[in-house]
XYZ file of C-alpha atoms in Angstrom:
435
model
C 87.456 74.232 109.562
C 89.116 75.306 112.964
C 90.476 79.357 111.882
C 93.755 80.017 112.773
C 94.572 81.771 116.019
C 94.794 85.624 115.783
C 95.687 88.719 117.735
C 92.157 89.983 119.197
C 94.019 93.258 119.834
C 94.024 93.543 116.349
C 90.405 92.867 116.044
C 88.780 95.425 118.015
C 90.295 97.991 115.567
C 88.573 96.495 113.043
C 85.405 97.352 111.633
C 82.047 95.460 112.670
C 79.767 94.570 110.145
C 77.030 97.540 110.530
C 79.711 100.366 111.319
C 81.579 98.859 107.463
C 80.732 100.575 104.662
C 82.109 98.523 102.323
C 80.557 95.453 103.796
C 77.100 96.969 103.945
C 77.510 98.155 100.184
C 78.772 94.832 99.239
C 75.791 93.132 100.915
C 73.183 95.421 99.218
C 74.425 94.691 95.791
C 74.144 90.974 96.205
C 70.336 91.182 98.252
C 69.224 93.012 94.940
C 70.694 90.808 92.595
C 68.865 88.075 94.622
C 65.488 89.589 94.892
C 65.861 90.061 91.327
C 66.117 86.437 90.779
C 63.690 85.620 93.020
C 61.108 87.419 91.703
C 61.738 85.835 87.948
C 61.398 82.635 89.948
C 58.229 84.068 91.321
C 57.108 84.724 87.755
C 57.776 81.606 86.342
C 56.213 79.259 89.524
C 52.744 81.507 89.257
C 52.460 80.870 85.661
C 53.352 77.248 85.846
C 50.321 77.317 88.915
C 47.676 79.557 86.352
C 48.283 76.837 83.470
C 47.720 74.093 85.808
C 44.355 76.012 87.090
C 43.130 76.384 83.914
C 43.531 72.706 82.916
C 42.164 71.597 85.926
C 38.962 74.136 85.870
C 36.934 71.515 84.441
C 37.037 69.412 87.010
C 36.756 72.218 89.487
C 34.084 73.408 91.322
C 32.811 77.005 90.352
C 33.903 78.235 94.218
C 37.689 77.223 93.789
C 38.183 78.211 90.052
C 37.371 81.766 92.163
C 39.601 80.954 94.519
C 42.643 80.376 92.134
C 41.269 83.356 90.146
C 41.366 85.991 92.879
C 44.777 84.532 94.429
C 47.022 83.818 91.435
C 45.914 86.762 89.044
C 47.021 89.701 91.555
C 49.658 87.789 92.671
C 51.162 87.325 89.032
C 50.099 91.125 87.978
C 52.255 92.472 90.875
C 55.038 90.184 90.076
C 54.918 91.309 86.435
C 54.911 94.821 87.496
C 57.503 94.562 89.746
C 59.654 92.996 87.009
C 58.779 95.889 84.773
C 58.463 99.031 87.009
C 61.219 97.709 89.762
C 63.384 96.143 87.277
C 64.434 98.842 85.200
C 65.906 100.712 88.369
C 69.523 100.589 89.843
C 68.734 99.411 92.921
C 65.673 97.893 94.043
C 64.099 100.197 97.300
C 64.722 98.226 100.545
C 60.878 97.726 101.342
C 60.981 95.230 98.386
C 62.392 92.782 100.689
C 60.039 92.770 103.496
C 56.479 92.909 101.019
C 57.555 90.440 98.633
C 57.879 87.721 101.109
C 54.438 88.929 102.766
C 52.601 89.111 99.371
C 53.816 85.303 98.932
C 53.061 84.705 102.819
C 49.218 85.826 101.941
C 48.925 84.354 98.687
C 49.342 80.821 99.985
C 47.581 81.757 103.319
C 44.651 83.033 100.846
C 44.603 79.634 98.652
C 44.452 77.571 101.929
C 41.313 79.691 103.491
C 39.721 79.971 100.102
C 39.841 76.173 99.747
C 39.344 75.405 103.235
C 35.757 77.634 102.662
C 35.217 76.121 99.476
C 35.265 72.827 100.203
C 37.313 70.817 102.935
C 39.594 72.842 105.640
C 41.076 69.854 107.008
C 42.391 68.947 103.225
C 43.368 72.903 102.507
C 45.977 72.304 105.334
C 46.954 69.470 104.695
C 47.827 70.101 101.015
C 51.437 70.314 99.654
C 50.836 74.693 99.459
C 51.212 75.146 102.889
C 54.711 73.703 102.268
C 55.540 76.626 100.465
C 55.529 78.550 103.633
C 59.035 76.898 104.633
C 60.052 78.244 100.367
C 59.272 81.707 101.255
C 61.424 81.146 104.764
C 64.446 79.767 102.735
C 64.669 82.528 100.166
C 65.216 85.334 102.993
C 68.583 84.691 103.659
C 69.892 85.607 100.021
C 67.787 88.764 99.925
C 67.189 90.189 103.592
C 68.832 91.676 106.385
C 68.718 89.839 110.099
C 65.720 92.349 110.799
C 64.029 91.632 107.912
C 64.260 88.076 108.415
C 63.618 88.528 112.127
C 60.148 90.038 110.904
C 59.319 87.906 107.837
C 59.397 84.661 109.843
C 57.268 86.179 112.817
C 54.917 87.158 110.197
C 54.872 83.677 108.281
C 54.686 82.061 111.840
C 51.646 84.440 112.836
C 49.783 83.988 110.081
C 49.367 80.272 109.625
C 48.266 80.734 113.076
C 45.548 83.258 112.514
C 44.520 80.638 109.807
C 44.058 77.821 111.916
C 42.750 79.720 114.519
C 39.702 81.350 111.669
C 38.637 78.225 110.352
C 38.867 76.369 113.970
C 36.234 79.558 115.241
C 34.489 79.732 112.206
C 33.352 76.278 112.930
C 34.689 75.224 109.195
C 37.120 72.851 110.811
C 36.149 69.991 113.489
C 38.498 69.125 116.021
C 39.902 65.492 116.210
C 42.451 63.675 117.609
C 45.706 63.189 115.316
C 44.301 59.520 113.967
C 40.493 60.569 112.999
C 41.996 63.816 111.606
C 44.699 61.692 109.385
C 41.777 59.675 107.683
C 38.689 62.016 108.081
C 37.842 65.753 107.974
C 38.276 66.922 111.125
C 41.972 68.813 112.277
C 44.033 68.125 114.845
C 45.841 70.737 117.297
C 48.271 68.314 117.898
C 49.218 67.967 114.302
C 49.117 72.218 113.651
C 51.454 72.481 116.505
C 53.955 70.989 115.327
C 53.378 72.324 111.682
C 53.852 75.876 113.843
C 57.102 74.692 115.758
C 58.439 73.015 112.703
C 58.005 76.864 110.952
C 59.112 78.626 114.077
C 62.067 76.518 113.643
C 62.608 77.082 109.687
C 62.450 80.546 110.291
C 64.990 80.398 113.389
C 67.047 78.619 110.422
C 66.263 81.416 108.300
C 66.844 83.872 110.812
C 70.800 82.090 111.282
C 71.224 81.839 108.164
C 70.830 85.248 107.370
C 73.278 86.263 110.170
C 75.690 83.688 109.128
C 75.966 85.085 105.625
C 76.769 88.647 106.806
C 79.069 87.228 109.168
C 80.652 85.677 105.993
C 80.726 88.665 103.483
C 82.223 90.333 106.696
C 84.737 88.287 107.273
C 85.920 87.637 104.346
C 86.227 91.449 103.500
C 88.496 91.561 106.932
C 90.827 88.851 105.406
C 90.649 90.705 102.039
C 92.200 93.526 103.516
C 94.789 91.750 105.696
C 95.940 89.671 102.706
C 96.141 93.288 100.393
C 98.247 94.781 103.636
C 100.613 91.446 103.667
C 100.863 91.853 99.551
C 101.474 96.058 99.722
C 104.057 95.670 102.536
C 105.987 92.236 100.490
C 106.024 94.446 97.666
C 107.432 97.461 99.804
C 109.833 94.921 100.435
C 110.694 94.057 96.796
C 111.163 97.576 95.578
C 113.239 98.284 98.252
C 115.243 95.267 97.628
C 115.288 96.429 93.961
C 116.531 99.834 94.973
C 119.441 98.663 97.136
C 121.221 96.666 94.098
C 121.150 100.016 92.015
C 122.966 101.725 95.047
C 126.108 99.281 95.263
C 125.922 99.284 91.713
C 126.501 102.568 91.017
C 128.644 103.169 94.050
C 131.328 100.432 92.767
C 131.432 101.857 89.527
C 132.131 105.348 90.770
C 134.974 104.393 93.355
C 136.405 102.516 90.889
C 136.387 105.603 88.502
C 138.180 107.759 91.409
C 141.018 104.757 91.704
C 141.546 105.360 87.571
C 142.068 109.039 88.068
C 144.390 109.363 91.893
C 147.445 108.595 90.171
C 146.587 110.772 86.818
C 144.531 113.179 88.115
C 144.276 113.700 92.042
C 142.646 117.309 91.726
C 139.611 115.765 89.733
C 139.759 112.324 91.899
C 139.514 114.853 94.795
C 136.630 116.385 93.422
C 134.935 113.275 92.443
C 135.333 112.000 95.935
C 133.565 115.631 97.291
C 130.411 114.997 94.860
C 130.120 111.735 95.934
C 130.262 112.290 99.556
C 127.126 114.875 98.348
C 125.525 111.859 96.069
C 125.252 109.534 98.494
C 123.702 112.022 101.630
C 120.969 112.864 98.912
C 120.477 109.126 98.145
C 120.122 108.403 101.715
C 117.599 111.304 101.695
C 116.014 109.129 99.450
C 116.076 105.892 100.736
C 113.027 105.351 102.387
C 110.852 106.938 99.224
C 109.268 104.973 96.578
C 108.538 108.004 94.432
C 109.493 111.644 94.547
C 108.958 114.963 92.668
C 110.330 114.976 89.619
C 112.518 117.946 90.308
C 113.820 115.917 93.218
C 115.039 112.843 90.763
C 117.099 115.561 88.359
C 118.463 117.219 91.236
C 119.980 113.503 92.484
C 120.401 112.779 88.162
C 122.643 116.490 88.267
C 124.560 115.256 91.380
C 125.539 112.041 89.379
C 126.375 113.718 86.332
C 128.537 116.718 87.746
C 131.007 113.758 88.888
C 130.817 111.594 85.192
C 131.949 115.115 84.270
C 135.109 115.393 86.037
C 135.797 112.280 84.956
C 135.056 113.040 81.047
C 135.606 116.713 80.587
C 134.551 117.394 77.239
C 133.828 114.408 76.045
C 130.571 114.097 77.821
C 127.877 116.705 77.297
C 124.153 115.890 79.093
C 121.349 118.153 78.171
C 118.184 118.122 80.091
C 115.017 119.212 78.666
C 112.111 119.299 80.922
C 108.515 121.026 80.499
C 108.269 122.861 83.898
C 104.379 122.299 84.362
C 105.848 118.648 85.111
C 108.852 118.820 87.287
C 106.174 117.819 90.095
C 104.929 114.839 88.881
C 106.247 111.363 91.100
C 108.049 109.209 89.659
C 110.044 106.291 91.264
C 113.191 107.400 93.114
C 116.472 106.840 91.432
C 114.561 106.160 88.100
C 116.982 108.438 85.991
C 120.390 107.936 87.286
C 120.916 104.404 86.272
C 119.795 105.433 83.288
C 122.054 107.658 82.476
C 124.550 105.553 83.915
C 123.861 102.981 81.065
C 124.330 105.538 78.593
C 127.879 106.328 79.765
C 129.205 102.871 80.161
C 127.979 101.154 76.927
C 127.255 103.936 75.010
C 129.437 107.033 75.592
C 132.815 105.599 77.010
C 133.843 102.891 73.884
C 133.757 106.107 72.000
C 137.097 108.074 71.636
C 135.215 111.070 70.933
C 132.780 111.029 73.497
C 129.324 111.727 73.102
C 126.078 113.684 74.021
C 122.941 112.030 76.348
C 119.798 113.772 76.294
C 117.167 113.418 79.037
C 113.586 114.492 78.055
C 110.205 115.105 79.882
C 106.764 115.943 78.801
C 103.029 114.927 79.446
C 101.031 113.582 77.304
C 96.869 113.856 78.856
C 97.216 111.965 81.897
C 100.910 110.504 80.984
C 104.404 111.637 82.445
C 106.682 111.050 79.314
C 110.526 110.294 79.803
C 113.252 109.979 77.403
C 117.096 108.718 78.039
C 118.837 109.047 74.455
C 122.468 108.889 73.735
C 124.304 109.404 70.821
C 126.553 106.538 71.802
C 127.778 103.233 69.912
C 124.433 101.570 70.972
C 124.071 97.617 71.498
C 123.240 94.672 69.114
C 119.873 93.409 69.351
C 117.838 90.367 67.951
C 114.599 91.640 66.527
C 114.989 94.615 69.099
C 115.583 92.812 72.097
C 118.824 92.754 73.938
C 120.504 89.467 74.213
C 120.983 90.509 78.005
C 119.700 93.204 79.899
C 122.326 94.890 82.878
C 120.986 95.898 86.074
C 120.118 98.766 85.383
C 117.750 97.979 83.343
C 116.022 94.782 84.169
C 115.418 97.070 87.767
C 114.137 99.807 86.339
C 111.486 97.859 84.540
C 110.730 95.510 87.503
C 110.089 98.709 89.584
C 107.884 100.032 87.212
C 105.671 96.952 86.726
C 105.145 96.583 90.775
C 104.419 100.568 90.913
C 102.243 100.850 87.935
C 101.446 97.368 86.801
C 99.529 97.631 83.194
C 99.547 101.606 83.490
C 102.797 101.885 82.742
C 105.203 101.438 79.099
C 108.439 100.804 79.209
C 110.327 100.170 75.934
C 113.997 100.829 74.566
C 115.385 101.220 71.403
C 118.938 100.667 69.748
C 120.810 101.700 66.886
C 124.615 99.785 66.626
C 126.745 102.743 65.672
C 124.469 105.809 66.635
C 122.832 105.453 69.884
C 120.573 104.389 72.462
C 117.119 105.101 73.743
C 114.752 104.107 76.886
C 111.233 105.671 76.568
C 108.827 105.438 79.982
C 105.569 106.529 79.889
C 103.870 106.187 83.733
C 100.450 108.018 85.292
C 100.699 111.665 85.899
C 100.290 112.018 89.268
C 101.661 114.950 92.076
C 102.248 114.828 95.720
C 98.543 116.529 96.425
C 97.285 113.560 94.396
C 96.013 115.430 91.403
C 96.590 114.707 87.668
């Protein structure tokens, strides 16, 4: 897959893998979970080889039932204790990933010398265990670092070398050219160097591999990020969209409030027209803020309602009953107003008499608590849902659920003849970010 062109610019501010916390942490957590696999694995493969000892010991001579004895017994006691010991910890330590891999490395070198001593070095090599050299090569990339790799592979490389090289010198193992050594008991150098380039080039493999995978985890932390930072600013985008239809909204009903009263009432239209002009410099104050102080929000909310209140006179009362310990909290920007504005349109104005809205908050442990309650003649539901919600509304909820997602409530509650009720319960949270 060709990856899309992108801005280097943009790249060099970005993290590299070893200088990325989050990457590194990320990486760690996976190794161990591997190694931890690996060594069950392990477990399982040595016991599978000590059954298969024992029912061949028979047949065995005396020398290789000690060879299988004195490689696969401390091999499988330090896997077992590994399980047992290492297991019950957090996090494996980070040596674990360069001595596992060299206790295999000598266990298999071990069964090739002991059976090369014992009886035949030219059929020790060429048995199927040295082929577990290239196994302990292709676990390293799940559970090691480049370095560790780097080193494992040198090691596995080196020592199959060494092993040649002792039972060569010894004089355990003739030299012969590639044919005689195919069909008798001699070895061929020919043959071993190319079992050495063939590892040299598994653990080169390895060695990528491992590289390759960080590379991976890396980048696809990098394009984590980006595609959070394209989701935070579309839903910057949203709320703000959200926020401009309340503005209009409320504007159009309050102009058209000051055309009902020029003709009746200029001296009140004139003051209505003065609070506005104040209304709408604080809600440009607010227009670039998602959330804002509490205190902030009622001082916009008492703004709003000193104009319904030239309109209504008496007929309107709004009492506002706030704890003081939370008149700091945040909560979205023009969150109260509409609101309120709900409350006068459906609730309080039908009503000859007028009526009373009450606006409530509290905490509750680690909630902010608000309450918008009227008095009004309150709307018709269908098993307490609204056959249609108005703007106000429907935007106050969609703001809440793309600033607080499941840590928020919203819920509302009506009563045809006596009232109306919204209830919003949202994370306490300040400016300084405490709770």
């Amino acid at each position: 897959m060709i990856a899309p062109a992108h801005d280097r610019s943009a790249d060099a501010s970005l993290p590299t893998l070893f200088d990325d916390p989050i990457a590194r942490a990320l990486l760690a957590e996976r190794r161990d979970a591997a190694e931890r696999l690996l060594n069950r694995v392990r477990i399982v493969v040595l016991l599978l080889l000590a059954i298969a000892a024992l029912a061949y010991a028979p047949t065995l001579s005396a020398s290789l039932d000690r060879a299988n004895a004195v490689v696969l017994l401390p091999t499988l006691a330090w896997a077992l204790v590994q399980q047992w010991w290492l297991g019950r910890r957090a996090r494996l330590p980070g040596w674990i990933a360069v001595v596992n891999p060299i206790v295999d490395s000598c266990a298999v070198s071990a069964i090739i010398v002991g059976y090369g001593l014992a009886e035949s070095p030219s059929l020790a090599l060429k048995s199927p265990i040295a082929l577990t050299y290239f196994l302990v090569l292709a676990a390293r990339p799940l559970a090691s670092s480049v370095r560790k790799t780097v080193a494992v592979a040198a090691f596995v490389v080196g020592q199959y070398a060494l092993v040649v090289a002792f039972l060569v010198l010894a004089g355990h193992a003739p030299l012969a050219t590639p044919l005689v050594a195919a069909t008798g008991r001699g070895i061929s150098l020919l043959d071993e160097g190319a079992k050495l380039l063939f590892l040299a080039l598994g653990g080169t493999i390895a060695v990528y591999a491992t590289l390759w995978h960080e590379r991976l985890v890396h980048g696809y932390l990098v394009e984590t990020r980006e595609r959070a930072r394209a989701l935070d600013q579309l839903a910057e985008a949203q709320l703000h969209s959200l926020r401009l239809q309340l503005q209009p909204h409320f504007l159009f009903n309050t102009l058209n409030t000051i055309t009902a009263l020029i003709a009746t009432e200029p001296r009140a239209a004139e003051r209505m027209v003065a609070g506005l002009s104040e209304l709408l410099r604080a809600s440009l104050r607010l227009a670039d803020e998602q959330e804002v102080p509490l205190s902030r929000e009622l001082d916009h909310l008492r703004l709003y309602v000193d104009i319904q209140q030239t309109r209504f006179g008496d007929r309107l009362a709004v009492a506002v009953d706030v704890d003081p310990a939370v008149r700091g909290a945040l909560v979205p920007s023009l969150l109260l107003q509409p609101l309120v504005e709900n409350a006068i349109r459906h609730g309080i104005t039908p009503r000859a008499a007028g009526g009373r809205i009450s606006v409530r908050a509290t905490r509750d442990a680690d909630e902010l608590r608000l309450e918008v309650r009227d008095d009004g003649v309150g709307a018709a539901t269908h098993d307490g849902v609204l056959a249609r919600e108005g703007v106000g509304l429907t935007n106050t909820r969609e703001r809440l659920r793309r600033l607080h997602g499941a840590r928020h409530r919203f819920a509302y509650e009506s009563r045809v003849g006596s009232g109306f009720s919204v209830r919003i319960a949202v994370p306490f949270r300040t400016e300084g970010g405490g709770a």
